[in-house]
Coordinates of C-alpha atoms in Angstrom, one line a residue:
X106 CA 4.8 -34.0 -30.1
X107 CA 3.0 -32.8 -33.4
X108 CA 4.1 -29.2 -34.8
X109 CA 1.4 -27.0 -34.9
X110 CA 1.9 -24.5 -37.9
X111 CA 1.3 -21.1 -36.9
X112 CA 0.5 -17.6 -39.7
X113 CA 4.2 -16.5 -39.5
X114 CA 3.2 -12.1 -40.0
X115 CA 5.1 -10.0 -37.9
X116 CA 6.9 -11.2 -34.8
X117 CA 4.3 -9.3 -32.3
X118 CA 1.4 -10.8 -34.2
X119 CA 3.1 -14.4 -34.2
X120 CA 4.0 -14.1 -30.6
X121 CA 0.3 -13.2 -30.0
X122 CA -0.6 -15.9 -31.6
X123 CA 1.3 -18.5 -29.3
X124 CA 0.3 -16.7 -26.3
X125 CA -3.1 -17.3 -27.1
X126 CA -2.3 -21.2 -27.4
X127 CA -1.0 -21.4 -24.1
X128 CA -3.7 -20.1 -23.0
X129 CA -5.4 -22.7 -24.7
X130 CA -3.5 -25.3 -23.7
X131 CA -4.4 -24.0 -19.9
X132 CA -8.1 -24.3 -20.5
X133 CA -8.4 -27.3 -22.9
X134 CA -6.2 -29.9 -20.8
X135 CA -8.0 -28.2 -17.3
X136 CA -4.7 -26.7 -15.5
X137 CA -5.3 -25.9 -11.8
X138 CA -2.8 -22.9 -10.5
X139 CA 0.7 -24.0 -9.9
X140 CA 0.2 -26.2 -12.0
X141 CA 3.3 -26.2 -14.5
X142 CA 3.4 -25.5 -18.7
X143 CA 5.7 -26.9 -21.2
X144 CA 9.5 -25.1 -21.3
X145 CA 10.0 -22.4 -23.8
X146 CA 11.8 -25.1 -26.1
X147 CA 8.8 -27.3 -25.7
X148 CA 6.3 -24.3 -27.3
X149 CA 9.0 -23.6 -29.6
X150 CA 9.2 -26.8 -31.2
X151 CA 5.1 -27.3 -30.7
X152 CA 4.4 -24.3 -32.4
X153 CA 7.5 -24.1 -35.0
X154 CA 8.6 -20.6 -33.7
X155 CA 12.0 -19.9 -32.1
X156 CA 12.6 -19.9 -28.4
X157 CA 12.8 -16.0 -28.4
X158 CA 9.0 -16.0 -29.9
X159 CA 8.0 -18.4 -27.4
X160 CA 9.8 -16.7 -24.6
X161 CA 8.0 -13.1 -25.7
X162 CA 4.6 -15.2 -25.4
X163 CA 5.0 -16.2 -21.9
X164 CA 6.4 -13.4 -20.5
X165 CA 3.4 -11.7 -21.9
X166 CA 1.0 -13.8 -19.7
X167 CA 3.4 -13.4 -16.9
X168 CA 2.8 -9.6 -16.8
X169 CA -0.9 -10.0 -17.4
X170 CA -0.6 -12.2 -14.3
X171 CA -1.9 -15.6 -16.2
X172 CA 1.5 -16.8 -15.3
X173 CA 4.2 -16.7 -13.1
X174 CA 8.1 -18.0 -13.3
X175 CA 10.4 -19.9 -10.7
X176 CA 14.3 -19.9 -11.5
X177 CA 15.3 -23.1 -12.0
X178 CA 12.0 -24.5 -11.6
X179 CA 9.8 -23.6 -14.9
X180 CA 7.0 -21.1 -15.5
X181 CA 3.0 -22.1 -13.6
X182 CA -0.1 -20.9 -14.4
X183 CA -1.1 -18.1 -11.7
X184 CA -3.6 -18.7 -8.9
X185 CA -6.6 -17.1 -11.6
X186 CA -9.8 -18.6 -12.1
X187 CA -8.9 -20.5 -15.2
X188 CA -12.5 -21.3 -15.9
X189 CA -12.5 -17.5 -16.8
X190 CA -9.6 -17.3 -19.1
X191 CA -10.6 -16.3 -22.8
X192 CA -8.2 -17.1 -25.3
X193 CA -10.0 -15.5 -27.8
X194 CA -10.9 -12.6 -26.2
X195 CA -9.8 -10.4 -28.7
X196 CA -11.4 -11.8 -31.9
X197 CA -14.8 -11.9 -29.6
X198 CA -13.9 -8.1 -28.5
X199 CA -13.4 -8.7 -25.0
X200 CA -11.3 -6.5 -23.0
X201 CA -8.0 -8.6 -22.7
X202 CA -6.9 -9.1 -18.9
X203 CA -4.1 -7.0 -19.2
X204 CA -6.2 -3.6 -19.6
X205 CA -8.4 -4.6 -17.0
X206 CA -8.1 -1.7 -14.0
X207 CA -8.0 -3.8 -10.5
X208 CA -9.8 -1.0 -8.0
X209 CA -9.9 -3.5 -5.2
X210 CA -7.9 -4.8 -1.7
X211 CA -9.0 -7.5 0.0
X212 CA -9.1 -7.8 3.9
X213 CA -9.3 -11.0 5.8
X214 CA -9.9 -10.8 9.3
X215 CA -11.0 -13.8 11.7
X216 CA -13.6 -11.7 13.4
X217 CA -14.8 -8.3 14.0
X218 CA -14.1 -6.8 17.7
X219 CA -12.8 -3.6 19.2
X220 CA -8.8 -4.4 18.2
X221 CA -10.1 -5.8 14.6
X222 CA -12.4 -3.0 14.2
X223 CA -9.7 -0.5 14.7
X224 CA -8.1 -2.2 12.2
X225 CA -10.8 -2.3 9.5
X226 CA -11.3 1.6 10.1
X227 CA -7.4 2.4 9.3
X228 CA -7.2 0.0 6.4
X229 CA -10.1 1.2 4.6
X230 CA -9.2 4.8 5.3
X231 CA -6.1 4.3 3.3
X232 CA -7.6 2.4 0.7
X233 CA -9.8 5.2 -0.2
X234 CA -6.3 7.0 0.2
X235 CA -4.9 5.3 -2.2
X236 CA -7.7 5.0 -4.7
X237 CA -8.8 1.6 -4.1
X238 CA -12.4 0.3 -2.7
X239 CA -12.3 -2.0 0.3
X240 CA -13.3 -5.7 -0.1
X241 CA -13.5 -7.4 4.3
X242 CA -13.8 -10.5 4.2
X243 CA -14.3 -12.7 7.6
X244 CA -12.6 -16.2 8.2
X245 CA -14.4 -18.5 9.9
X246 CA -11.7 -21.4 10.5
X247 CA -8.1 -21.9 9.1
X248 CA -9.6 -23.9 6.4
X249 CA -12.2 -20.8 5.6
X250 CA -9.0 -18.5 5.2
X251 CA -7.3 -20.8 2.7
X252 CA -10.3 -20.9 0.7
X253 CA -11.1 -17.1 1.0
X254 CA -7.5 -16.5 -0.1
X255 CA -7.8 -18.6 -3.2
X256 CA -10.8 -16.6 -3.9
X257 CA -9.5 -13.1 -3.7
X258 CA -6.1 -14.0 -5.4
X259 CA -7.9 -15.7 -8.7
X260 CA -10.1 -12.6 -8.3
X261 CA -9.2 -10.3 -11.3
X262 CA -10.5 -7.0 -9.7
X263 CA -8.9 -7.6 -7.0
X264 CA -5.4 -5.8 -6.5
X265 CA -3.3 -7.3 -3.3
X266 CA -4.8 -9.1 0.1
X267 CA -4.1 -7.4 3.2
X268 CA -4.3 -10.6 5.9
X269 CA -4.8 -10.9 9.8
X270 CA -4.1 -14.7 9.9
X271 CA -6.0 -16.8 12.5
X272 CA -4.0 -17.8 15.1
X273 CA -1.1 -20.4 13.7
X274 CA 2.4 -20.4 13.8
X275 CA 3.1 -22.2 10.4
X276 CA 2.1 -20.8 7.0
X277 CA -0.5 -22.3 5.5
X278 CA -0.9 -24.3 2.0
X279 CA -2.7 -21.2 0.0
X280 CA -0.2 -18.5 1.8
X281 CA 2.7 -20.2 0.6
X282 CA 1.7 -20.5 -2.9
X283 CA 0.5 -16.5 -3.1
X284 CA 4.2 -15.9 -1.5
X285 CA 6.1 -18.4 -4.5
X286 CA 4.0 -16.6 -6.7
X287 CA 5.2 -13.3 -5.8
X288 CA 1.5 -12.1 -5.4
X289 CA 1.0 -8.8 -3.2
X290 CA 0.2 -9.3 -0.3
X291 CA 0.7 -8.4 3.7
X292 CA 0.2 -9.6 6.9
X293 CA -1.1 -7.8 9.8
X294 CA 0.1 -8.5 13.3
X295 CA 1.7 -12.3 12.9
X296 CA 4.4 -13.6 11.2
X297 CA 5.8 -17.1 10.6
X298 CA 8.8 -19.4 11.4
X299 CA 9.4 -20.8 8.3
X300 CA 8.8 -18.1 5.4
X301 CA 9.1 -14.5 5.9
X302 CA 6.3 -12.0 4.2
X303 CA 5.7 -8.3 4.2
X304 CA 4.4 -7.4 7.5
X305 CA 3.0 -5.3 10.1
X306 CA 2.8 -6.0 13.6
X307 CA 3.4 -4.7 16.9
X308 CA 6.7 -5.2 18.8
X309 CA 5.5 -8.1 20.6
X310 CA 8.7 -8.8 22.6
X311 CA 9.4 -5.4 23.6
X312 CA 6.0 -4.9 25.1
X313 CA 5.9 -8.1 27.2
X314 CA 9.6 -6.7 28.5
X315 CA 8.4 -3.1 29.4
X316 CA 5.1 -4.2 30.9
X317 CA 7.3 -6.5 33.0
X318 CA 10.0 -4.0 33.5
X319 CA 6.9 -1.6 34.9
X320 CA 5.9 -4.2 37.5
X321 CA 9.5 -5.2 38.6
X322 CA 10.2 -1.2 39.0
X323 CA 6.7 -1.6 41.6
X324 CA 8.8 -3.8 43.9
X325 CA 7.6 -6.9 42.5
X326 CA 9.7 -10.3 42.1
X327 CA 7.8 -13.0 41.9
X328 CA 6.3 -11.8 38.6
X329 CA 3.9 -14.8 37.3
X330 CA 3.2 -15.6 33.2
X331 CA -0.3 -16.1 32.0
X332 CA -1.1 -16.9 28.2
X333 CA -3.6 -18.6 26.1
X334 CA -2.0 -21.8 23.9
X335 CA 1.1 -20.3 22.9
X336 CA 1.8 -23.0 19.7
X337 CA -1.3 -21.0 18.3
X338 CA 0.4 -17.6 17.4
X339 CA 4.2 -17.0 17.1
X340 CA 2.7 -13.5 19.2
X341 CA 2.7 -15.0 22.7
X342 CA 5.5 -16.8 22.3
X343 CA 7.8 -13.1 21.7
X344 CA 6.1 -11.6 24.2
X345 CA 6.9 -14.8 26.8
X346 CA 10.3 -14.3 25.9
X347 CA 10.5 -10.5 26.5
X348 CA 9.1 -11.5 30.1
X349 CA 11.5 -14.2 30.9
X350 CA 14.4 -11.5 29.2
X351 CA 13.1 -9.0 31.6
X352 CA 13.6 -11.3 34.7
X353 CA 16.8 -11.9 33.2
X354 CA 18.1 -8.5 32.9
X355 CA 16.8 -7.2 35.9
X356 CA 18.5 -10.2 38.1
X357 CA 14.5 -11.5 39.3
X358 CA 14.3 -15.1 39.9
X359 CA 12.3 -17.2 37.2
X360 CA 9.7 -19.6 38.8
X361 CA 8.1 -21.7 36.4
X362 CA 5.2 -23.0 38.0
X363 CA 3.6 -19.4 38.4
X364 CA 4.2 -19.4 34.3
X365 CA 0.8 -20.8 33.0
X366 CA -0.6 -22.1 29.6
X367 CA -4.5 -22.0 29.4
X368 CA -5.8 -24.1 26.8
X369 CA -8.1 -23.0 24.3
X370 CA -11.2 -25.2 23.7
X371 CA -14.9 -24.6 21.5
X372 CA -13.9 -20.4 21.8
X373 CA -14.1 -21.2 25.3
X374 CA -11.5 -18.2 25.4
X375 CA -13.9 -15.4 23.9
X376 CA -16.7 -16.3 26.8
X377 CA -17.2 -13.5 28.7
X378 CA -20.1 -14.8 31.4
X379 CA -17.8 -15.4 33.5
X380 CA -20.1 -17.2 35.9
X381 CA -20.5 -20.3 33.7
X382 CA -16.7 -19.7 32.2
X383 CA -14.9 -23.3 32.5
X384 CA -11.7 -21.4 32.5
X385 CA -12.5 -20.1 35.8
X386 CA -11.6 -22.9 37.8
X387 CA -8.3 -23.5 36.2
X388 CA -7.7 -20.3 36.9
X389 CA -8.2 -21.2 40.4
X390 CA -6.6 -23.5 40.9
X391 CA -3.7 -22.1 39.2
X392 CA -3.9 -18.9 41.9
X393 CA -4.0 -22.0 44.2
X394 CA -0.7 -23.2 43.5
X395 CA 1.4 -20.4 43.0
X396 CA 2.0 -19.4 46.2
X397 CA 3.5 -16.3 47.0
X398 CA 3.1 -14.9 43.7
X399 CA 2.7 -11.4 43.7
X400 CA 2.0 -10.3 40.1
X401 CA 0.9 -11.6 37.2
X402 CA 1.2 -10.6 33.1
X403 CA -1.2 -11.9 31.4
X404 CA -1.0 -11.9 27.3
X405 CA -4.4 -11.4 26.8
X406 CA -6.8 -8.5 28.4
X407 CA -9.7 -11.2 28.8
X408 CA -7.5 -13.4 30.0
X409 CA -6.5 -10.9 33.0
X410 CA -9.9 -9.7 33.6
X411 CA -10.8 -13.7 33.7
X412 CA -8.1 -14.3 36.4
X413 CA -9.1 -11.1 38.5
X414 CA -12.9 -12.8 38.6
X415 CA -11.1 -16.0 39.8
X416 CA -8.7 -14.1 42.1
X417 CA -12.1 -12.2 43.4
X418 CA -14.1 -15.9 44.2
X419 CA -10.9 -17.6 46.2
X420 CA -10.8 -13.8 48.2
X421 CA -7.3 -12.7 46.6
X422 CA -7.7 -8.5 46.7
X423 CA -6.7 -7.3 43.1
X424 CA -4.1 -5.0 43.6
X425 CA -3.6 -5.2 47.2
X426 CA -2.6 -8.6 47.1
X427 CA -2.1 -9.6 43.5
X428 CA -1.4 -6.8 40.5
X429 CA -2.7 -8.1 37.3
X430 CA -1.4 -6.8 33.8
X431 CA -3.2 -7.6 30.8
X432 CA -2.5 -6.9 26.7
X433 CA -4.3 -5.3 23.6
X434 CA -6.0 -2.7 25.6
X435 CA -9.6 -3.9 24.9
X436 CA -13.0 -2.0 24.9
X437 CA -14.2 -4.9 26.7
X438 CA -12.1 -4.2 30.4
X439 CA -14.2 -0.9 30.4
X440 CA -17.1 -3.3 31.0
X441 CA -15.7 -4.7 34.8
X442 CA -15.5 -2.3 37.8
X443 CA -11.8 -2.6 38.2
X444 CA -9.9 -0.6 35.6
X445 CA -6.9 -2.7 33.8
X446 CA -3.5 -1.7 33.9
X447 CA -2.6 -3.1 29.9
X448 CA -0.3 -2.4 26.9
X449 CA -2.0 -0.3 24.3
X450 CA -1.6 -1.3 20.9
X451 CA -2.3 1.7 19.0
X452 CA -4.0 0.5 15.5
X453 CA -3.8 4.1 13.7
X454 CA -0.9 3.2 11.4
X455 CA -1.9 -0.6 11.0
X456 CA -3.8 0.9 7.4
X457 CA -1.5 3.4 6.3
X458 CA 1.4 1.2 7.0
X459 CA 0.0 -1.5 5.7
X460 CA -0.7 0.1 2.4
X461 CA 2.4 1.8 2.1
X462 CA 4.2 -2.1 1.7
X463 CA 1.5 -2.9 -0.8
X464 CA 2.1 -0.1 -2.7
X465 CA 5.4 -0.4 -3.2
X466 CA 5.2 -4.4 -3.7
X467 CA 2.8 -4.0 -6.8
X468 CA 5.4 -1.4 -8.2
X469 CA 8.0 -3.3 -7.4
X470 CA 7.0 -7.3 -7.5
X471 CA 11.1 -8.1 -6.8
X472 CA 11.6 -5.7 -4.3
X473 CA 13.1 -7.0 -0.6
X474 CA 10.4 -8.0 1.8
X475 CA 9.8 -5.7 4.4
X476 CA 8.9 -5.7 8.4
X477 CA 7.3 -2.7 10.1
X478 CA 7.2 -2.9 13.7
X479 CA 4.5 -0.8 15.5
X480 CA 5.3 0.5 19.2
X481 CA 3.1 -0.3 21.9
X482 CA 2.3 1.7 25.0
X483 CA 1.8 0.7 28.7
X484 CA -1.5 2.2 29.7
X485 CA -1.7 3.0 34.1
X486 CA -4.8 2.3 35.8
X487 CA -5.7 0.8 39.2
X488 CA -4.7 -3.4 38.6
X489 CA -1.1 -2.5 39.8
X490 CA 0.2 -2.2 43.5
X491 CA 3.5 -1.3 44.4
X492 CA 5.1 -3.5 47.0
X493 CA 7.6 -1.3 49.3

């Protein structure tokens, strides 16, 4: 490797000087983010400086967020633009990076509807809060998201992401390289298997085992289980298990052909002419084969009202011979002529609660992640019969 000889002044202005080399090196040999840079020996014996010199350059461009370190593993270049990076922005009199003020959170939602919209409304109340302006941005598929998160993250006005995740159990490519690079960010109303993140999100579980609790304490005991694809969102699969829990606890039998997954194809699960719905006559025919079933919780509130239509067309009485339970406490069931007993999920502190873990993660880039669980209410309308 050939020395390059460096002005030796003082130690800030030599240190300055390698810094802005690295940064060189990052934009003449084209590195990507994550991409990794020599060792601090390496630029020491590149540059003819001592480690300690080398060391002071890097951790320079860590804190002006160029760069970010990995124990044991090396130091990468941050997920930045790199075609933006100016190494010689202070002999051209550009505002280094470092003084730059980031005014901006980024949202990513999958769509806009009454829960989401909730959502959007507390967020940006606290942003404004907080002093920060609101950037929403709108996913269309999980490849969409990926490349909307690379874009905020390299973004440098922008301060932390705030994410609702499309529905997925496993973290994704980008997510995991924002959480290995420490960058702030939470997640709203999901969380994953394999990594853990700072979060909000509803008690999932609980609610399932309280909305079934409600119908078992109406007599019921053959208590059915209706869900969208539940390898799509870690979500349905706590509240199934509060529902079989709540069987379990309350000594009710478990029958697990009245426990139903409807799979989701083209958004065929968003339809709401429910005339020309496809998901009609599964529901059918499950209604069909579940025999003396006398309840249902579904996890979804279109989901319920999309059974009650079915229930309605085979001549099943919603509730005097079937209660139906739905989940998220939608605008939409004010739409149908039978009001839906459903679990609320309040969104009021989604925002402030969200923002309050953001905070505290761009003060504290090292601090222990952080879940906050939201509680959910069961709200009592006319889907629900007791059974004497």
């Amino acid at each position: 490797m050939d020395k390059v000889k460096l002005t030796k002044q003082r130690k800030s202005k030599l240190y300055e000087q390698v810094k802005e080399r690295i940064v060189e090196i990052i934009v003449e040999k084209g590195l990507a983010p994550h991409d990794p840079i020599p060792s601090e020996g390496q630029l020491a014996e590149q540059f003819d400086v001592s480690r300690m010199t080398s060391k002071m350059a890097i951790q320079a461009l860590v804190e002006e967020g160029i760069l970010y370190r990995l124990p044991r593993r090396g130091t990468f270049v941050a997920d930045i633009n790199t075609g933006e990076l100016q190494y010689n922005a202070t002999r051209s009199g550009k505002e280094p990076m470092k003084n730059k003020v980031k005014q901006l959170i980024s949202l990513i939602l999958p769509m806009i509807d009454d829960f989401t919209g909730n959502i959007l409304h507390s967020v940006e109340q606290s942003c404004s809060l907080h002093g920060y302006h609101l950037v929403v941005k709108l996913s269309e598929d999980l490849e969409n998201e990926e490349q909307i998160l690379q874009e905020m993250s390299a973004s440098p006005d922008v301060a932390g992401i705030i994410l609702f995740p499309r529905g997925r159990k496993v973290c994704g490519e980008q997510l995991m390289k924002l959480r290995l690079a420490k960058y702030p960010i939470v997640i709203l109303d999901r969380s994953f298997k394999e990594i853990d993140f700072d979060c909000v999100l509803h008690d999932h579980y609980l609610a399932a085992y309280q909305i079934t609790r409600y119908l078992i304490d109406h007599g019921h005991t053959r208590i059915g289980f209706l869900t969208n694809q539940m390898d799509v969102a870690r979500s349905r699969e706590e509240r199934y298990q509060g529902y079989i829990q709540a069987l379990v606890d309350s000594h009710v039998g478990i029958y697990t052909k009245l426990i139903h997954s409807v799979e989701e194809t083209n958004g065929m699960m968003k339809r709401v002419n429910l005339s020309e719905d496809p998901v009609i006559e599964v529901l059918k025919e499950y209604l069909k084969n579940s025999g003396d079933m006398t309840a249902v919780c579904c996890t979804e509130d279109i989901l319920a009202i999309k059974l009650v239509y079915a229930a309605e067309k085979l001549g099943i009485r919603i509730p005097q011979d079937l209660s139906v339970t739905g989940f998220t406490d939608n605008k939409v069931i004010d739409m149908y002529p039978l009001p839906l007993t459903t679990v609320k999920q309040p969104t009021d502190f989604f925002g402030e609660s969200a923002m309050s873990l953001l905070m505290a993660r761009l003060e504290n880039p090292d601090q222990p992640l952080k879940t906050i669980k939201l509680e959910t209410t069961i709200v009592e309308n006319k889907s629900v019969d007791r059974i004497i």
